[in-house]
Amino acid sequence: MARETWATRVGFILAAAGSAVGLGNIWRFPWVTAENGGSAFLAVYLGIVLLVGVPGLLAEFVIGRRSNQSPVGALRALSGSRIWGLWGVFYVGTAVALISFYSVVGGWILRYFGESALGLVGARPAYFAAPGRYFGGVAAGLDALGFHLLFLALTALVVFGGVRRGIELGTKVMMPAVLVLLIGLAVWAGARSGAAEAYAFYLSFDIDTIRANVFDVLGPAAGQALFTLSLGAGTMITYASYIDEDRSLPFDATVIAILNTLVGVLAGLVVFPLLFSLGVDPTQTAPGPGALFVGLAGAFAQLPGGALIATTFFGVVVLAALSSSISMLEIPVSFLVDEYSLARRRAVALVTLGVVVTGGLCAINPTLWGTTVFGFVAGSLVDALLTAGLAAVLLFVGWVMGTDALAELRAGGGDLSAAIATPWLLGIGVVLPVFLVFTLLTTFGVSASLGFWPTVLVAVLVGTAAVAGLRTERALV
Ligand code: PHE
């Protein structure tokens, strides 16, 4: 059977933007920004999105569109080496890790959406009375397991429908809905008393925080940029592999990055006025998995018409999360379809069954070796996988594809693509991998103990070793 493709150009952009826009924007972005120096952090983050995110998106697009295959087949075909094919399996693993914790959070959101909707028909949402205790009771265990399964089933249903009739159709409805509802909520929130104070807090330009904590800020900013743009997981490779015509990849990448940032900023404009208008101090609401559910849920409980606002808000989050989770599931599915010629439906069933188990573990959330499974997977594991994953993609495009990549970037891209092509290749082949390795090292606290320049040196050495490895491997094939 011929491989499916997107029906329209807008379809691809919305699907990719739908993948990018998700819990990362609505659940994480406002808090991370507020905690790390407000709009000064926003500036650092925007810089990373522009200088690392957009070139990174382009790299994944180039691999996907050039090969028309899932990450495994793509890396193997473009390099002619089975070792790269094996590395492709790394992305399949990353995707499984991602969806395992993501569908648990998606399950929490579904539950809150359902609870809030019950409030529309008269019942008082159960979490209104004591948000903190309520969340503590449902975050892990059988409750979480049930809703994880429900969220996973919804995800599987969309992916089941295929590229055009499932993913493209679904995101064409979900993405605009998310944007419109979020703008509505932001306008509404802006009219509440306390909004001005909230904006001042959220968008405060605290350059001193950044100056004093460059290392601490760089890690979160880079991690947030990669996660929120769905980079380093092979998602964008997979989605771009369904493009069948030439169009300007730089244009598409820019639109996706802008849409994604817009939703993050909008989410902050909803969340903070709400909290401030009710006198909830955001710095006192513990950040982390429960923030949205405890702080915000508490705010909804005190608002007149809170159930309606809560239903709308959690509805937006469900849609945003779903359009991201489908992009995670699609990676292992496309792998099975492409590599083993499995029928799509079988592949979806198989992968879903697997995630029932791995996600179930995150939902039950036992403590192993001193950390919780959920915390480990959602935190350092995913951060490290995405950073390493993207670094490998960049090195691959820069050193293995080389001029092929330039040709692919130029195709359909007009003058702009031609102009940026060479600087882009230099950036992703040399500067950005070093930057990524550097942030990986800061995340693991290496820079704190070594200092700035020694860490840069280590990053350069790691990068050079990787490139030397690539050259030898090439000489062997
Ligand atoms: N970008 C998504 C979000 O912000 C998460 C994601 C990461 C999706 C990696 C796919 C791959 O929620």
Tab-separated table of C-alpha atoms and ligand atoms in Angstrom:
chain	number	residue	atom	x	y	z
A	1	MET	CA	0.000	0.000	0.000
A	2	ALA	CA	1.237	3.481	-0.827
A	3	ARG	CA	2.428	5.459	2.157
A	4	GLU	CA	-0.040	8.051	3.332
A	5	THR	CA	0.605	11.803	3.028
A	6	TRP	CA	-0.971	14.956	4.431
A	7	ALA	CA	-3.891	16.139	2.347
A	8	THR	CA	-3.014	19.832	2.660
A	9	ARG	CA	-0.178	22.093	3.622
A	10	VAL	CA	-2.217	23.652	6.410
A	11	GLY	CA	-2.885	20.134	7.620
A	12	PHE	CA	0.811	19.499	8.122
A	13	ILE	CA	1.394	22.846	9.856
A	14	LEU	CA	-1.526	22.334	12.208
A	15	ALA	CA	-0.531	18.763	12.989
A	16	ALA	CA	3.040	19.800	13.777
A	17	ALA	CA	1.887	22.850	15.739
A	18	GLY	CA	-0.601	20.601	17.517
A	19	SER	CA	2.238	18.331	18.503
A	20	ALA	CA	4.230	21.279	19.790
A	21	VAL	CA	1.388	22.952	21.656
A	22	GLY	CA	0.589	20.837	24.654
A	23	LEU	CA	1.067	20.404	28.357
A	24	GLY	CA	4.504	21.920	27.916
A	25	ASN	CA	2.941	25.265	27.070
A	26	ILE	CA	-0.038	25.378	29.342
A	27	TRP	CA	1.122	23.415	32.326
A	28	ARG	CA	4.839	24.147	32.445
A	29	PHE	CA	5.621	27.330	30.587
A	30	PRO	CA	3.901	29.926	32.830
A	31	TRP	CA	5.508	28.561	35.972
A	32	VAL	CA	8.959	28.096	34.574
A	33	THR	CA	8.876	31.657	33.224
A	34	ALA	CA	7.612	33.237	36.414
A	35	GLU	CA	10.153	31.365	38.508
A	36	ASN	CA	13.170	32.217	36.402
A	37	GLY	CA	13.002	35.964	36.074
A	38	GLY	CA	9.779	36.635	34.156
A	39	SER	CA	10.194	38.270	30.799
A	40	ALA	CA	13.992	38.239	31.109
A	41	PHE	CA	13.701	34.442	31.059
A	42	LEU	CA	11.206	34.774	28.238
A	43	ALA	CA	13.899	36.605	26.281
A	44	VAL	CA	16.445	33.820	26.875
A	45	TYR	CA	13.849	31.215	26.003
A	46	LEU	CA	12.837	33.050	22.818
A	47	GLY	CA	16.486	33.299	21.856
A	48	ILE	CA	16.855	29.540	22.242
A	49	VAL	CA	13.655	28.864	20.315
A	50	LEU	CA	14.926	31.019	17.476
A	51	LEU	CA	18.556	29.922	17.443
A	52	VAL	CA	18.190	26.273	18.448
A	53	GLY	CA	14.511	25.449	18.009
A	54	VAL	CA	13.920	26.626	14.464
A	55	PRO	CA	17.177	25.168	13.070
A	56	GLY	CA	16.391	21.971	14.985
A	57	LEU	CA	12.925	21.764	13.483
A	58	LEU	CA	14.479	22.258	10.057
A	59	ALA	CA	16.922	19.430	10.689
A	60	GLU	CA	14.150	17.007	11.610
A	61	PHE	CA	12.032	18.173	8.659
A	62	VAL	CA	14.917	17.670	6.246
A	63	ILE	CA	15.478	14.090	7.435
A	64	GLY	CA	11.776	13.271	7.294
A	65	ARG	CA	10.955	14.781	3.945
A	66	ARG	CA	14.098	13.502	2.274
A	67	SER	CA	13.511	9.905	3.311
A	68	ASN	CA	9.732	9.567	3.598
A	69	GLN	CA	10.268	7.043	6.356
A	70	SER	CA	9.977	6.638	10.088
A	71	PRO	CA	13.105	7.668	12.066
A	72	VAL	CA	14.596	4.159	11.909
A	73	GLY	CA	14.300	3.736	8.159
A	74	ALA	CA	15.108	7.397	7.594
A	75	LEU	CA	18.455	7.366	9.378
A	76	ARG	CA	19.377	4.029	7.829
A	77	ALA	CA	18.432	4.984	4.281
A	78	LEU	CA	20.052	8.404	4.354
A	79	SER	CA	23.309	7.123	5.829
A	80	GLY	CA	23.417	3.706	4.238
A	81	SER	CA	24.408	2.335	7.614
A	82	ARG	CA	22.576	-0.126	9.829
A	83	ILE	CA	24.125	1.425	12.908
A	84	TRP	CA	22.194	4.615	12.269
A	85	GLY	CA	19.091	2.496	11.823
A	86	LEU	CA	19.700	1.106	15.285
A	87	TRP	CA	20.093	4.630	16.618
A	88	GLY	CA	16.676	5.313	15.125
A	89	VAL	CA	15.241	2.806	17.577
A	90	PHE	CA	16.382	5.239	20.282
A	91	TYR	CA	13.634	7.622	19.123
A	92	VAL	CA	11.047	4.887	19.293
A	93	GLY	CA	12.109	4.335	22.899
A	94	THR	CA	11.996	8.062	23.660
A	95	ALA	CA	8.486	8.257	22.270
A	96	VAL	CA	7.358	5.388	24.477
A	97	ALA	CA	8.908	7.051	27.541
A	98	LEU	CA	7.189	10.316	26.649
A	99	ILE	CA	3.747	8.934	26.147
A	100	SER	CA	4.030	6.804	29.274
A	101	PHE	CA	4.084	9.803	31.589
A	102	TYR	CA	2.198	12.148	29.288
A	103	SER	CA	-0.885	9.959	29.182
A	104	VAL	CA	-0.918	9.891	32.980
A	105	VAL	CA	-1.015	13.698	33.113
A	106	GLY	CA	-3.529	13.619	30.256
A	107	GLY	CA	-5.607	11.307	32.444
A	108	TRP	CA	-5.539	13.776	35.340
A	109	ILE	CA	-6.719	16.508	32.977
A	110	LEU	CA	-9.535	14.337	31.648
A	111	ARG	CA	-10.673	13.680	35.198
A	112	TYR	CA	-10.655	17.392	36.053
A	113	PHE	CA	-12.473	18.147	32.838
A	114	GLY	CA	-15.144	15.589	33.685
A	115	GLU	CA	-15.430	16.800	37.274
A	116	SER	CA	-15.769	20.407	36.131
A	117	ALA	CA	-18.393	19.483	33.552
A	118	LEU	CA	-20.422	17.792	36.272
A	119	GLY	CA	-20.424	21.193	37.916
A	120	LEU	CA	-22.310	22.543	34.895
A	121	VAL	CA	-25.288	20.355	35.655
A	122	GLY	CA	-25.512	21.272	39.284
A	123	ALA	CA	-23.141	18.974	41.122
A	124	ARG	CA	-20.235	20.671	42.837
A	125	PRO	CA	-16.950	19.505	41.326
A	126	ALA	CA	-15.343	17.213	43.862
A	127	TYR	CA	-11.998	19.006	43.754
A	128	PHE	CA	-13.539	22.357	44.756
A	129	ALA	CA	-13.652	21.575	48.462
A	130	ALA	CA	-10.002	20.789	49.111
A	131	PRO	CA	-7.946	20.964	45.905
A	132	GLY	CA	-4.673	19.907	47.476
A	133	ARG	CA	-6.036	16.856	49.218
A	134	TYR	CA	-8.119	15.901	46.207
A	135	PHE	CA	-5.149	15.976	43.859
A	136	GLY	CA	-3.050	14.019	46.342
A	137	GLY	CA	-5.731	11.356	46.351
A	138	VAL	CA	-6.052	10.877	42.596
A	139	ALA	CA	-2.566	11.613	41.255
A	140	ALA	CA	-1.313	8.056	41.590
A	141	GLY	CA	-2.717	4.583	42.022
A	142	LEU	CA	-5.802	2.955	40.552
A	143	ASP	CA	-7.583	6.273	39.980
A	144	ALA	CA	-4.724	7.543	37.899
A	145	LEU	CA	-4.485	4.213	36.114
A	146	GLY	CA	-8.110	4.314	34.986
A	147	PHE	CA	-7.893	7.792	33.530
A	148	HIS	CA	-4.529	7.055	31.980
A	149	LEU	CA	-6.207	4.219	30.089
A	150	LEU	CA	-9.015	6.495	28.990
A	151	PHE	CA	-6.649	9.155	27.687
A	152	LEU	CA	-4.554	6.532	25.951
A	153	ALA	CA	-7.650	5.065	24.316
A	154	LEU	CA	-8.615	8.489	22.940
A	155	THR	CA	-5.107	8.947	21.591
A	156	ALA	CA	-5.130	5.513	19.983
A	157	LEU	CA	-8.493	6.223	18.397
A	158	VAL	CA	-7.161	9.250	16.520
A	159	VAL	CA	-3.979	7.490	15.404
A	160	PHE	CA	-6.100	4.530	14.357
A	161	GLY	CA	-7.778	6.782	11.794
A	162	GLY	CA	-4.499	7.253	9.947
A	163	VAL	CA	-2.558	10.294	8.847
A	164	ARG	CA	-5.315	12.086	6.960
A	165	ARG	CA	-8.522	10.903	8.517
A	166	GLY	CA	-7.156	10.673	12.032
A	167	ILE	CA	-4.283	12.998	12.813
A	168	GLU	CA	-4.868	15.684	10.194
A	169	LEU	CA	-8.608	15.873	10.686
A	170	GLY	CA	-8.283	15.783	14.452
A	171	THR	CA	-5.675	18.526	14.718
A	172	LYS	CA	-7.531	20.686	12.200
A	173	VAL	CA	-10.342	20.837	14.725
A	174	MET	CA	-8.305	20.818	17.918
A	175	MET	CA	-5.713	23.493	17.184
A	176	PRO	CA	-8.065	26.311	16.177
A	177	ALA	CA	-10.317	25.409	19.102
A	178	VAL	CA	-7.398	25.683	21.506
A	179	LEU	CA	-6.406	29.091	20.121
A	180	VAL	CA	-9.884	30.574	20.150
A	181	LEU	CA	-10.792	29.303	23.610
A	182	LEU	CA	-7.483	30.395	25.076
A	183	ILE	CA	-7.806	33.903	23.664
A	184	GLY	CA	-11.320	34.062	25.077
A	185	LEU	CA	-10.095	32.964	28.492
A	186	ALA	CA	-7.198	35.433	28.423
A	187	VAL	CA	-9.525	38.331	27.621
A	188	TRP	CA	-11.866	37.262	30.369
A	189	ALA	CA	-9.028	36.886	32.850
A	190	GLY	CA	-7.627	40.267	31.863
A	191	ALA	CA	-10.840	41.930	32.952
A	192	ARG	CA	-10.540	40.638	36.501
A	193	SER	CA	-9.275	42.781	39.298
A	194	GLY	CA	-5.662	42.010	39.991
A	195	ALA	CA	-4.846	41.492	36.330
A	196	ALA	CA	-2.415	44.393	36.253
A	197	GLU	CA	-0.517	43.000	39.218
A	198	ALA	CA	-0.442	39.609	37.548
A	199	TYR	CA	0.987	40.962	34.309
A	200	ALA	CA	3.608	42.833	36.290
A	201	PHE	CA	4.604	39.594	37.990
A	202	TYR	CA	4.539	37.407	34.893
A	203	LEU	CA	6.174	39.836	32.559
A	204	SER	CA	8.497	41.489	35.057
A	205	PHE	CA	11.905	41.968	33.508
A	206	ASP	CA	14.210	40.623	36.172
A	207	ILE	CA	17.596	40.623	34.495
A	208	ASP	CA	19.360	40.141	37.833
A	209	THR	CA	17.853	36.700	38.325
A	210	ILE	CA	19.244	35.732	34.951
A	211	ARG	CA	22.649	37.302	35.616
A	212	ALA	CA	22.959	35.596	38.951
A	213	ASN	CA	21.859	32.189	37.687
A	214	VAL	CA	22.992	31.810	34.086
A	215	PHE	CA	23.612	28.098	34.515
A	216	ASP	CA	20.387	27.449	36.320
A	217	VAL	CA	18.398	29.347	33.734
A	218	LEU	CA	20.033	27.878	30.649
A	219	GLY	CA	19.084	24.313	31.517
A	220	PRO	CA	15.382	24.979	32.092
A	221	ALA	CA	15.199	27.338	29.110
A	222	ALA	CA	16.754	24.802	26.732
A	223	GLY	CA	14.819	21.886	28.204
A	224	GLN	CA	11.598	23.823	27.916
A	225	ALA	CA	12.376	24.880	24.341
A	226	LEU	CA	13.063	21.317	23.177
A	227	PHE	CA	10.157	19.736	24.991
A	228	THR	CA	7.663	22.317	23.903
A	229	LEU	CA	8.733	22.187	20.259
A	230	SER	CA	8.604	18.360	20.320
A	231	LEU	CA	12.258	18.235	19.341
A	232	GLY	CA	14.645	15.358	19.826
A	233	ALA	CA	11.991	12.666	19.883
A	234	GLY	CA	11.755	12.014	16.153
A	235	THR	CA	8.219	13.440	16.068
A	236	MET	CA	9.012	16.080	13.529
A	237	ILE	CA	10.958	13.562	11.425
A	238	THR	CA	7.904	11.342	11.380
A	239	TYR	CA	5.438	14.121	10.590
A	240	ALA	CA	7.665	15.551	7.857
A	241	SER	CA	7.936	12.095	6.308
A	242	TYR	CA	4.293	12.462	5.265
A	243	ILE	CA	4.937	15.608	3.209
A	244	ASP	CA	4.679	14.757	-0.441
A	245	GLU	CA	5.370	18.069	-2.121
A	246	ASP	CA	8.089	20.635	-1.836
A	247	ARG	CA	7.308	23.654	0.181
A	248	SER	CA	9.274	26.104	2.207
A	249	LEU	CA	10.452	24.291	5.291
A	250	PRO	CA	11.841	27.465	6.930
A	251	PHE	CA	8.451	29.094	6.558
A	252	ASP	CA	6.653	26.139	8.127
A	253	ALA	CA	9.153	25.883	10.969
A	254	THR	CA	8.810	29.581	11.773
A	255	VAL	CA	5.027	29.478	11.792
A	256	ILE	CA	5.077	26.463	14.098
A	257	ALA	CA	7.528	28.101	16.503
A	258	ILE	CA	5.491	31.313	16.610
A	259	LEU	CA	2.183	29.527	17.197
A	260	ASN	CA	3.764	27.486	19.940
A	261	THR	CA	5.207	30.498	21.757
A	262	LEU	CA	1.948	32.376	21.381
A	263	VAL	CA	0.051	29.629	23.171
A	264	GLY	CA	2.608	29.564	25.989
A	265	VAL	CA	2.358	33.314	26.553
A	266	LEU	CA	-1.439	33.190	26.318
A	267	ALA	CA	-1.572	30.432	28.917
A	268	GLY	CA	0.361	32.671	31.299
A	269	LEU	CA	-2.061	35.491	30.609
A	270	VAL	CA	-4.868	33.183	31.702
A	271	VAL	CA	-3.238	31.528	34.679
A	272	PHE	CA	-1.700	34.485	36.534
A	273	PRO	CA	-4.587	36.976	36.517
A	274	LEU	CA	-6.772	34.171	37.841
A	275	LEU	CA	-4.440	33.420	40.700
A	276	PHE	CA	-3.814	37.072	41.556
A	277	SER	CA	-7.446	38.058	41.436
A	278	LEU	CA	-8.059	35.554	44.198
A	279	GLY	CA	-5.043	36.489	46.204
A	280	VAL	CA	-3.218	33.222	45.525
A	281	ASP	CA	0.512	33.928	45.507
A	282	PRO	CA	2.012	31.973	42.584
A	283	THR	CA	5.403	31.802	44.249
A	284	GLN	CA	3.779	29.991	47.151
A	285	THR	CA	2.024	27.419	44.970
A	286	ALA	CA	4.526	24.640	44.714
A	287	PRO	CA	5.600	24.253	41.109
A	288	GLY	CA	5.750	20.786	39.663
A	289	PRO	CA	3.164	18.296	38.572
A	290	GLY	CA	0.460	19.482	40.942
A	291	ALA	CA	0.701	23.228	40.328
A	292	LEU	CA	-2.017	23.528	37.756
A	293	PHE	CA	-4.284	21.188	39.594
A	294	VAL	CA	-3.931	22.630	43.053
A	295	GLY	CA	-3.361	26.361	42.527
A	296	LEU	CA	-5.672	26.865	39.619
A	297	ALA	CA	-8.323	24.434	40.766
A	298	GLY	CA	-8.458	26.330	44.026
A	299	ALA	CA	-9.018	29.532	42.090
A	300	PHE	CA	-11.843	28.031	40.053
A	301	ALA	CA	-13.534	26.907	43.245
A	302	GLN	CA	-13.780	30.490	44.486
A	303	LEU	CA	-15.018	32.083	41.277
A	304	PRO	CA	-18.627	32.745	40.506
A	305	GLY	CA	-19.340	30.549	37.492
A	306	GLY	CA	-16.123	28.721	38.275
A	307	ALA	CA	-17.364	25.405	36.938
A	308	LEU	CA	-17.905	26.866	33.481
A	309	ILE	CA	-14.495	28.500	33.393
A	310	ALA	CA	-12.924	25.318	34.721
A	311	THR	CA	-14.660	23.183	32.103
A	312	THR	CA	-13.504	25.473	29.325
A	313	PHE	CA	-9.980	25.626	30.665
A	314	PHE	CA	-9.540	21.903	31.185
A	315	GLY	CA	-11.238	21.317	27.843
A	316	VAL	CA	-8.543	23.409	26.177
A	317	VAL	CA	-5.850	21.479	27.992
A	318	VAL	CA	-7.362	18.114	27.001
A	319	LEU	CA	-7.368	19.128	23.333
A	320	ALA	CA	-3.836	20.485	23.471
A	321	ALA	CA	-2.564	17.380	25.257
A	322	LEU	CA	-4.315	15.041	22.853
A	323	SER	CA	-2.895	16.690	19.753
A	324	SER	CA	0.556	16.143	21.300
A	325	SER	CA	0.078	12.593	22.529
A	326	ILE	CA	-1.021	11.430	19.093
A	327	SER	CA	2.283	12.642	17.710
A	328	MET	CA	4.108	10.550	20.303
A	329	LEU	CA	2.122	7.410	19.537
A	330	GLU	CA	2.625	7.894	15.814
A	331	ILE	CA	6.396	7.360	16.103
A	332	PRO	CA	6.366	3.702	17.226
A	333	VAL	CA	3.342	3.087	15.002
A	334	SER	CA	5.064	4.391	11.882
A	335	PHE	CA	8.120	2.348	12.861
A	336	LEU	CA	6.134	-0.892	12.935
A	337	VAL	CA	4.267	-0.035	9.746
A	338	ASP	CA	7.381	0.950	7.796
A	339	GLU	CA	9.804	-1.649	9.100
A	340	TYR	CA	7.590	-4.673	9.551
A	341	SER	CA	4.775	-3.881	7.100
A	342	LEU	CA	2.256	-4.226	9.887
A	343	ALA	CA	-1.224	-2.924	9.170
A	344	ARG	CA	-1.689	0.458	10.898
A	345	ARG	CA	-4.482	-0.798	13.110
A	346	ARG	CA	-2.462	-3.724	14.330
A	347	ALA	CA	0.487	-1.493	15.006
A	348	VAL	CA	-1.682	0.918	16.991
A	349	ALA	CA	-3.113	-1.941	19.040
A	350	LEU	CA	0.320	-3.373	19.749
A	351	VAL	CA	1.923	-0.093	20.799
A	352	THR	CA	-1.089	0.882	22.881
A	353	LEU	CA	-0.919	-2.418	24.741
A	354	GLY	CA	2.721	-1.739	25.504
A	355	VAL	CA	1.961	1.735	26.818
A	356	VAL	CA	-0.824	0.332	28.975
A	357	VAL	CA	1.998	-1.350	30.878
A	358	THR	CA	4.728	1.323	30.811
A	359	GLY	CA	2.260	4.151	31.413
A	360	GLY	CA	0.558	2.030	34.053
A	361	LEU	CA	3.827	1.960	35.920
A	362	CYS	CA	3.947	5.770	35.842
A	363	ALA	CA	0.333	5.914	36.999
A	364	ILE	CA	0.818	3.549	39.927
A	365	ASN	CA	4.074	5.388	40.533
A	366	PRO	CA	6.043	3.199	42.915
A	367	THR	CA	9.248	4.486	44.425
A	368	LEU	CA	12.269	2.633	43.071
A	369	TRP	CA	15.818	3.308	44.185
A	370	GLY	CA	14.771	6.398	46.014
A	371	THR	CA	12.863	8.187	43.228
A	372	THR	CA	9.332	7.848	41.973
A	373	VAL	CA	8.944	6.318	38.526
A	374	PHE	CA	6.794	9.201	37.325
A	375	GLY	CA	9.156	11.866	38.595
A	376	PHE	CA	12.134	10.161	37.020
A	377	VAL	CA	10.535	9.607	33.614
A	378	ALA	CA	8.876	13.042	33.387
A	379	GLY	CA	11.972	14.820	34.655
A	380	SER	CA	15.567	13.943	34.032
A	381	LEU	CA	14.965	10.933	31.766
A	382	VAL	CA	12.933	12.841	29.213
A	383	ASP	CA	15.199	15.906	29.412
A	384	ALA	CA	18.273	13.807	28.741
A	385	LEU	CA	16.650	11.734	25.978
A	386	LEU	CA	15.425	14.788	24.094
A	387	THR	CA	18.706	16.659	24.383
A	388	ALA	CA	20.786	13.676	23.294
A	389	GLY	CA	18.232	12.865	20.590
A	390	LEU	CA	18.379	16.315	19.075
A	391	ALA	CA	22.173	16.508	19.299
A	392	ALA	CA	22.361	13.275	17.288
A	393	VAL	CA	19.904	14.587	14.700
A	394	LEU	CA	21.975	17.733	14.244
A	395	LEU	CA	25.231	15.836	13.905
A	396	PHE	CA	23.568	13.481	11.465
A	397	VAL	CA	22.314	16.274	9.238
A	398	GLY	CA	25.540	18.232	9.502
A	399	TRP	CA	28.064	15.437	9.054
A	400	VAL	CA	26.293	12.525	7.392
A	401	MET	CA	23.793	14.206	5.073
A	402	GLY	CA	25.841	17.322	4.402
A	403	THR	CA	25.132	18.665	0.928
A	404	ASP	CA	22.086	16.411	0.583
A	405	ALA	CA	20.613	18.300	3.492
A	406	LEU	CA	21.324	21.605	1.796
A	407	ALA	CA	19.557	20.468	-1.353
A	408	GLU	CA	16.582	19.272	0.646
A	409	LEU	CA	16.343	22.510	2.600
A	410	ARG	CA	16.436	24.547	-0.600
A	411	ALA	CA	13.760	22.513	-2.318
A	412	GLY	CA	10.597	24.575	-2.478
A	413	GLY	CA	12.103	27.198	-0.207
A	414	GLY	CA	12.902	30.078	-2.531
A	415	ASP	CA	15.547	32.713	-1.871
A	416	LEU	CA	15.241	32.676	1.880
A	417	SER	CA	16.134	28.995	2.111
A	418	ALA	CA	19.068	29.485	-0.201
A	419	ALA	CA	20.335	32.386	1.887
A	420	ILE	CA	20.164	30.623	5.234
A	421	ALA	CA	21.276	27.194	4.031
A	422	THR	CA	25.003	27.428	4.654
A	423	PRO	CA	24.908	29.247	8.006
A	424	TRP	CA	22.233	26.768	9.068
A	425	LEU	CA	24.391	23.770	8.236
A	426	LEU	CA	27.339	25.268	10.102
A	427	GLY	CA	25.178	26.008	13.088
A	428	ILE	CA	23.684	22.559	13.382
A	429	GLY	CA	26.912	20.770	12.589
A	430	VAL	CA	29.128	22.614	15.051
A	431	VAL	CA	27.690	25.256	17.366
A	432	LEU	CA	24.387	23.762	18.395
A	433	PRO	CA	25.571	20.227	19.261
A	434	VAL	CA	28.184	21.766	21.558
A	435	PHE	CA	25.491	23.931	23.103
A	436	LEU	CA	23.239	20.916	23.666
A	437	VAL	CA	25.965	18.833	25.234
A	438	PHE	CA	26.760	21.840	27.412
A	439	THR	CA	23.184	22.118	28.671
A	440	LEU	CA	23.119	18.374	29.248
A	441	LEU	CA	26.181	18.806	31.431
A	442	THR	CA	24.634	21.722	33.345
A	443	THR	CA	21.504	19.691	33.925
A	444	PHE	CA	23.589	17.028	35.570
A	445	GLY	CA	25.365	19.613	37.672
A	446	VAL	CA	28.721	19.257	35.937
A	447	SER	CA	29.129	22.963	35.260
A	448	ALA	CA	28.343	23.785	38.860
A	449	SER	CA	31.323	21.757	40.002
A	450	LEU	CA	33.671	22.383	37.047
A	451	GLY	CA	32.907	25.994	36.218
A	452	PHE	CA	31.869	27.537	32.908
A	453	TRP	CA	34.871	27.269	30.608
A	454	PRO	CA	35.963	23.758	31.632
A	455	THR	CA	32.404	22.610	30.933
A	456	VAL	CA	32.485	24.254	27.515
A	457	LEU	CA	35.742	22.434	26.899
A	458	VAL	CA	34.223	19.098	27.898
A	459	ALA	CA	31.271	19.814	25.594
A	460	VAL	CA	33.613	20.585	22.695
A	461	LEU	CA	35.577	17.400	23.365
A	462	VAL	CA	32.429	15.283	23.463
A	463	GLY	CA	31.271	16.891	20.214
A	464	THR	CA	34.606	16.304	18.536
A	465	ALA	CA	34.697	12.696	19.683
A	466	ALA	CA	31.213	12.163	18.268
A	467	VAL	CA	32.211	13.637	14.907
A	468	ALA	CA	35.415	11.615	14.828
A	469	GLY	CA	33.308	8.528	15.546
A	470	LEU	CA	30.996	9.420	12.691
A	471	ARG	CA	33.850	9.802	10.255
A	472	THR	CA	35.354	6.466	11.160
A	473	GLU	CA	31.978	4.802	10.939
A	474	ARG	CA	31.519	6.317	7.491
A	475	ALA	CA	34.895	5.122	6.361
A	476	LEU	CA	33.906	1.601	7.364
A	477	VAL	CA	30.657	1.483	5.390
B	1	PHE	N1	5.529	19.484	22.680
B	1	PHE	C1	4.657	18.763	23.536
B	1	PHE	C2	4.159	19.657	24.659
B	1	PHE	O1	4.579	20.771	24.783
B	1	PHE	C3	5.303	17.540	24.108
B	1	PHE	C4	6.024	16.660	23.124
B	1	PHE	C5	7.361	16.403	23.286
B	1	PHE	C6	5.346	16.063	22.066
B	1	PHE	C7	8.053	15.586	22.394
B	1	PHE	C8	6.020	15.218	21.173
B	1	PHE	C9	7.371	14.982	21.336
B	1	PHE	O2	3.340	19.264	25.445
